[in-house]
Short mmCIF file of C-alpha atoms in Angstrom, two decimals:
data_model
loop_
_atom_site.label_atom_id
_atom_site.label_comp_id
_atom_site.label_asym_id
_atom_site.label_seq_id
_atom_site.Cartn_x
_atom_site.Cartn_y
_atom_site.Cartn_z
CA MET A 1 58.69 94.52 -70.70
CA GLN A 2 56.06 95.90 -73.09
CA GLN A 3 53.98 92.71 -72.96
CA LEU A 4 54.32 92.51 -69.19
CA LEU A 5 53.21 96.12 -68.92
CA ALA A 6 50.19 95.44 -71.12
CA ASP A 7 49.23 92.42 -69.02
CA THR A 8 49.68 94.44 -65.81
CA ILE A 9 47.45 97.17 -67.18
CA SER A 10 44.74 94.57 -67.83
CA ALA A 11 45.00 93.24 -64.27
CA THR A 12 44.93 96.75 -62.82
CA ARG A 13 41.85 97.67 -64.83
CA ALA A 14 40.15 94.49 -63.64
CA ALA A 15 40.90 95.45 -60.04
CA GLY A 16 39.39 98.86 -60.71
CA GLU A 17 36.24 97.22 -62.07
CA ALA A 18 36.02 95.11 -58.91
CA ILE A 19 36.27 98.27 -56.80
CA MET A 20 33.56 100.03 -58.79
CA GLN A 21 31.10 97.24 -57.97
CA PHE A 22 31.22 98.56 -54.39
CA TYR A 23 31.63 102.29 -55.05
CA GLN A 24 28.68 104.36 -53.84
CA SER A 25 26.92 101.10 -53.01
CA GLN A 26 26.78 98.81 -49.97
CA TYR A 27 29.96 97.44 -48.40
CA THR A 28 31.54 96.84 -45.01
CA VAL A 29 33.96 99.38 -43.54
CA ALA A 30 36.36 98.58 -40.70
CA ASP A 31 39.18 100.54 -39.09
CA LYS A 32 42.65 98.97 -39.18
CA SER A 33 43.78 101.87 -36.99
CA PRO A 34 42.43 105.35 -36.23
CA ASP A 35 41.62 107.21 -39.48
CA ASN A 36 42.74 104.19 -41.51
CA PRO A 37 39.69 102.43 -42.96
CA VAL A 38 39.55 99.26 -45.00
CA THR A 39 36.57 98.01 -47.02
CA ASP A 40 35.30 95.02 -48.94
CA ALA A 41 36.55 96.77 -52.08
CA ASP A 42 40.15 96.80 -50.79
CA PHE A 43 40.07 93.05 -50.18
CA ALA A 44 38.35 92.21 -53.47
CA ALA A 45 40.93 94.18 -55.47
CA ASP A 46 43.80 92.69 -53.48
CA LYS A 47 42.62 89.13 -54.10
CA LEU A 48 42.24 89.73 -57.83
CA LEU A 49 45.65 91.39 -58.17
CA HIS A 50 47.37 88.71 -56.12
CA GLU A 51 46.00 85.99 -58.40
CA GLN A 52 46.59 87.73 -61.72
CA LEU A 53 49.97 89.38 -61.07
CA LEU A 54 51.59 86.30 -59.57
CA ALA A 55 50.27 84.30 -62.52
CA LEU A 56 52.26 86.68 -64.75
CA LEU A 57 55.45 86.28 -62.67
CA PRO A 58 55.27 83.24 -60.39
CA GLU A 59 58.85 83.81 -59.27
CA ALA A 60 58.10 87.28 -57.90
CA GLY A 61 57.61 88.21 -54.27
CA TRP A 62 54.56 90.07 -52.97
CA LEU A 63 54.11 93.17 -50.81
CA SER A 64 50.62 94.59 -50.48
CA GLU A 65 48.78 96.73 -47.98
CA GLU A 66 46.04 94.15 -47.59
CA THR A 67 48.12 90.95 -47.47
CA ALA A 68 50.05 89.68 -44.44
CA ASP A 69 53.72 90.35 -45.11
CA ASP A 70 55.85 87.34 -45.99
CA PRO A 71 59.58 87.92 -45.32
CA ALA A 72 60.34 85.52 -48.18
CA ARG A 73 59.93 88.52 -50.49
CA LEU A 74 63.27 89.84 -49.24
CA GLU A 75 65.00 86.95 -51.02
CA ARG A 76 63.35 87.68 -54.38
CA ARG A 77 64.90 89.86 -57.09
CA LEU A 78 61.43 90.70 -58.43
CA VAL A 79 58.65 91.85 -56.10
CA TRP A 80 55.17 93.16 -56.81
CA VAL A 81 54.48 96.19 -54.57
CA VAL A 82 50.75 96.87 -54.56
CA ASP A 83 48.15 99.10 -52.99
CA PRO A 84 44.85 97.65 -54.21
CA LEU A 85 42.91 100.78 -53.19
CA ASP A 86 44.96 103.84 -52.33
CA GLY A 87 42.72 106.59 -51.00
CA THR A 88 40.19 104.44 -49.15
CA LYS A 89 38.98 107.48 -47.21
CA GLU A 90 38.06 109.21 -50.48
CA PHE A 91 36.41 106.00 -51.68
CA VAL A 92 34.24 105.91 -48.55
CA MET A 93 33.38 109.61 -48.89
CA GLY A 94 32.39 109.14 -52.53
CA ILE A 95 35.16 111.41 -53.82
CA PRO A 96 36.65 110.16 -57.14
CA GLU A 97 40.27 110.57 -56.05
CA PHE A 98 41.36 107.02 -55.26
CA SER A 99 43.45 104.61 -57.27
CA VAL A 100 44.80 101.13 -57.82
CA SER A 101 48.61 101.24 -57.59
CA VAL A 102 50.76 98.43 -58.97
CA GLY A 103 54.54 98.51 -59.06
CA LEU A 104 57.15 95.90 -59.91
CA VAL A 105 60.54 96.15 -58.22
CA GLU A 106 63.78 94.55 -59.38
CA ASP A 107 66.69 94.53 -56.93
CA GLY A 108 65.15 97.39 -54.96
CA GLU A 109 64.33 99.65 -57.91
CA PRO A 110 60.91 100.08 -59.55
CA VAL A 111 60.86 98.90 -63.16
CA LEU A 112 57.15 98.84 -64.01
CA ALA A 113 54.21 100.92 -62.80
CA VAL A 114 50.49 101.23 -63.38
CA ILE A 115 48.16 103.59 -61.51
CA TYR A 116 44.47 103.58 -62.34
CA ASN A 117 41.70 105.86 -61.10
CA PRO A 118 38.55 103.78 -61.68
CA PRO A 119 35.85 106.48 -61.41
CA THR A 120 37.62 108.91 -63.78
CA GLY A 121 39.03 106.23 -66.08
CA GLU A 122 42.52 107.74 -65.93
CA LEU A 123 45.34 105.26 -66.41
CA PHE A 124 49.02 106.09 -65.96
CA ALA A 125 51.64 103.51 -66.97
CA ALA A 126 55.40 103.27 -67.25
CA GLY A 127 58.15 100.75 -67.81
CA ARG A 128 61.80 101.48 -67.16
CA GLY A 129 63.20 103.00 -70.33
CA LEU A 130 59.77 103.14 -71.99
CA GLY A 131 58.58 106.52 -70.70
CA VAL A 132 55.15 107.35 -69.26
CA PHE A 133 51.76 107.00 -70.87
CA TYR A 134 48.55 108.72 -69.79
CA ASN A 135 45.48 106.98 -71.22
CA GLY A 136 47.75 105.49 -73.89
CA GLU A 137 49.41 108.73 -74.94
CA PRO A 138 53.01 109.77 -74.06
CA ALA A 139 53.22 112.11 -71.07
CA THR A 140 55.92 114.10 -69.30
CA VAL A 141 56.25 116.31 -66.26
CA SER A 142 55.40 120.01 -66.56
CA SER A 143 57.83 122.63 -67.84
CA ARG A 144 57.17 125.17 -65.07
CA ASP A 145 60.43 126.67 -63.83
CA SER A 146 59.15 129.20 -61.29
CA LEU A 147 58.06 128.39 -57.74
CA GLN A 148 55.58 131.26 -57.77
CA ARG A 149 52.08 129.84 -58.34
CA ALA A 150 53.42 126.34 -58.91
CA ARG A 151 50.61 123.77 -58.76
CA VAL A 152 51.03 121.53 -55.71
CA ASP A 153 48.76 118.59 -54.90
CA ALA A 154 48.33 118.10 -51.14
CA SER A 155 46.48 115.60 -48.98
CA ARG A 156 43.31 116.57 -47.14
CA SER A 157 44.66 115.48 -43.76
CA GLU A 158 47.91 117.45 -44.11
CA VAL A 159 46.08 120.57 -45.24
CA ARG A 160 43.66 120.14 -42.33
CA ARG A 161 46.61 119.96 -39.92
CA GLY A 162 47.94 123.24 -41.29
CA GLU A 163 51.07 121.76 -42.85
CA PHE A 164 50.64 123.80 -46.02
CA GLU A 165 49.88 127.13 -44.34
CA PRO A 166 53.55 128.25 -44.54
CA PHE A 167 53.26 128.11 -48.34
CA ASP A 168 50.20 130.38 -48.64
CA GLY A 169 50.82 132.92 -51.36
CA LEU A 170 53.68 130.98 -52.90
CA PHE A 171 52.11 127.81 -54.28
CA ASP A 172 48.65 127.08 -55.66
CA VAL A 173 47.72 124.21 -53.34
CA ASN A 174 45.15 121.74 -54.65
CA VAL A 175 43.61 119.28 -52.18
CA MET A 176 43.70 115.79 -53.63
CA GLY A 177 43.28 112.23 -52.37
CA SER A 178 45.55 109.19 -52.84
CA ILE A 179 49.30 109.78 -52.79
CA ALA A 180 49.65 107.34 -55.70
CA TYR A 181 47.21 109.43 -57.75
CA LYS A 182 49.03 112.64 -56.78
CA LEU A 183 52.36 111.20 -57.92
CA ALA A 184 50.78 110.08 -61.19
CA ARG A 185 49.39 113.56 -61.76
CA VAL A 186 52.88 115.03 -61.33
CA ALA A 187 54.23 112.52 -63.86
CA ALA A 188 51.56 113.53 -66.38
CA GLY A 189 52.17 117.26 -65.90
CA GLN A 190 48.79 117.84 -64.25
CA ALA A 191 50.54 119.12 -61.12
CA ASP A 192 54.04 120.54 -60.77
CA ALA A 193 54.82 118.89 -57.43
CA THR A 194 53.51 116.98 -54.45
CA TRP A 195 55.03 116.03 -51.14
CA SER A 196 54.23 114.49 -47.78
CA ARG A 197 56.17 114.94 -44.56
CA GLY A 198 54.45 111.91 -43.07
CA PRO A 199 55.90 108.41 -43.40
CA LYS A 200 54.74 106.46 -46.43
CA HIS A 201 54.53 102.73 -46.95
CA GLU A 202 56.29 101.39 -50.01
CA TRP A 203 52.99 100.32 -51.57
CA ASP A 204 51.76 103.93 -51.38
CA ILE A 205 54.55 105.31 -53.54
CA CYS A 206 56.32 102.55 -55.48
CA ALA A 207 54.44 102.84 -58.77
CA GLY A 208 54.23 106.63 -58.53
CA THR A 209 57.96 106.94 -57.99
CA LEU A 210 58.74 105.22 -61.28
CA LEU A 211 56.11 107.28 -63.10
CA VAL A 212 57.68 110.54 -61.95
CA LEU A 213 61.22 109.40 -62.78
CA GLU A 214 60.31 108.06 -66.22
CA ALA A 215 58.44 111.29 -66.98
CA GLY A 216 61.61 113.32 -66.36
CA GLY A 217 60.92 114.44 -62.80
CA VAL A 218 62.56 113.92 -59.42
CA CYS A 219 61.25 111.71 -56.62
CA VAL A 220 63.15 111.49 -53.32
CA ASP A 221 62.60 111.08 -49.60
CA LEU A 222 62.69 114.07 -47.22
CA ASP A 223 66.47 113.79 -46.95
CA GLY A 224 66.77 114.19 -50.70
CA ARG A 225 67.80 110.56 -51.22
CA PRO A 226 66.57 108.20 -53.95
CA ILE A 227 64.00 105.74 -52.63
CA ARG A 228 64.74 102.03 -52.46
CA PHE A 229 62.05 99.37 -52.20
CA ASN A 230 61.50 95.87 -50.82
CA LYS A 231 63.07 96.67 -47.46
CA SER A 232 62.42 94.68 -44.31
CA PHE A 233 60.73 97.76 -42.78
CA PRO A 234 58.72 98.95 -45.79
CA LYS A 235 58.30 102.60 -44.84
CA VAL A 236 59.86 105.78 -46.20
CA ASN A 237 60.38 109.01 -44.24
CA GLY A 238 58.16 111.11 -46.45
CA ILE A 239 58.37 111.93 -50.14
CA ILE A 240 58.95 114.87 -52.47
CA ALA A 241 58.09 114.61 -56.16
CA ASP A 242 58.33 117.39 -58.72
CA ASN A 243 59.14 118.20 -62.33
CA GLY A 244 62.87 118.54 -61.67
CA LEU A 245 63.07 122.19 -62.65
CA LEU A 246 61.55 123.18 -59.30
CA HIS A 247 63.32 120.57 -57.22
CA GLU A 248 65.97 122.57 -55.39
CA GLY A 249 63.53 125.31 -54.46
CA ILE A 250 60.85 122.88 -53.31
CA LEU A 251 63.31 120.74 -51.35
CA ARG A 252 64.58 123.85 -49.58
CA ALA A 253 61.06 125.15 -48.87
CA VAL A 254 59.86 121.81 -47.48
CA THR A 255 62.90 121.02 -45.34
CA GLU A 256 62.85 124.51 -43.81
CA GLN A 257 59.51 123.57 -42.24
CA GLY A 258 61.13 120.94 -40.04
CA ALA A 259 61.79 117.23 -39.85
CA ALA A 260 59.49 114.49 -41.02
CA ARG A 261 56.65 113.36 -38.81
CA VAL A 262 57.84 110.20 -37.09
CA ASP A 263 55.94 106.92 -37.19
CA LYS A 264 57.80 103.77 -36.19
CA ARG A 265 54.88 101.38 -36.59
#
């Protein structure tokens, strides 16, 4: 596992370098759907990761945001679950809050994770049973045990829609891009919690889920259930991640605001 993690870190860094060749430079932007851009950088990183990660584990399946889904992955015990550029909107806006997210799943559970923010150079890594490392040093979730003034990372779009207004005065809400990056920040103790009531693809959250769990935190869907991966419909009904000490209070506060936003696509 340690050698595989080291090799995955190298591939993830290489994908980040490919992205940075486009960052704040010239590239093509297209819309896969409204408010869902994709760029040359997404495709370049995806191609590199596909080649290098499958070379490490030829027997593994593949699930990536930028690759056509192959149902054959459902028959594989090991599956790479990848978002080559999570936070494309921030990338396009020139905001350094995007990441490369690489997770490896075994029988539905994440066992290896690397999240890399290329412009800041931050790298978060974990292997099941190995703990979490932030830029090579051991990391854990925060020790905050009070909801009052807890540090919560929130997405720009959800803040813009007013989804965090009910928590004014309770939490210190910090606007941040890339759900993968937000989960990694919780794992490293840089934030106490993050959540999203919107549906999330598996590639958005796979690596981050393992990071939070290995760091001693809690990561569940909006129903409070552990998240399984490599499903035929690779979406999750929202996510809540926190340091564990705040979990019951945060779960109660979030669920009191209503059901998850529905997206059956």
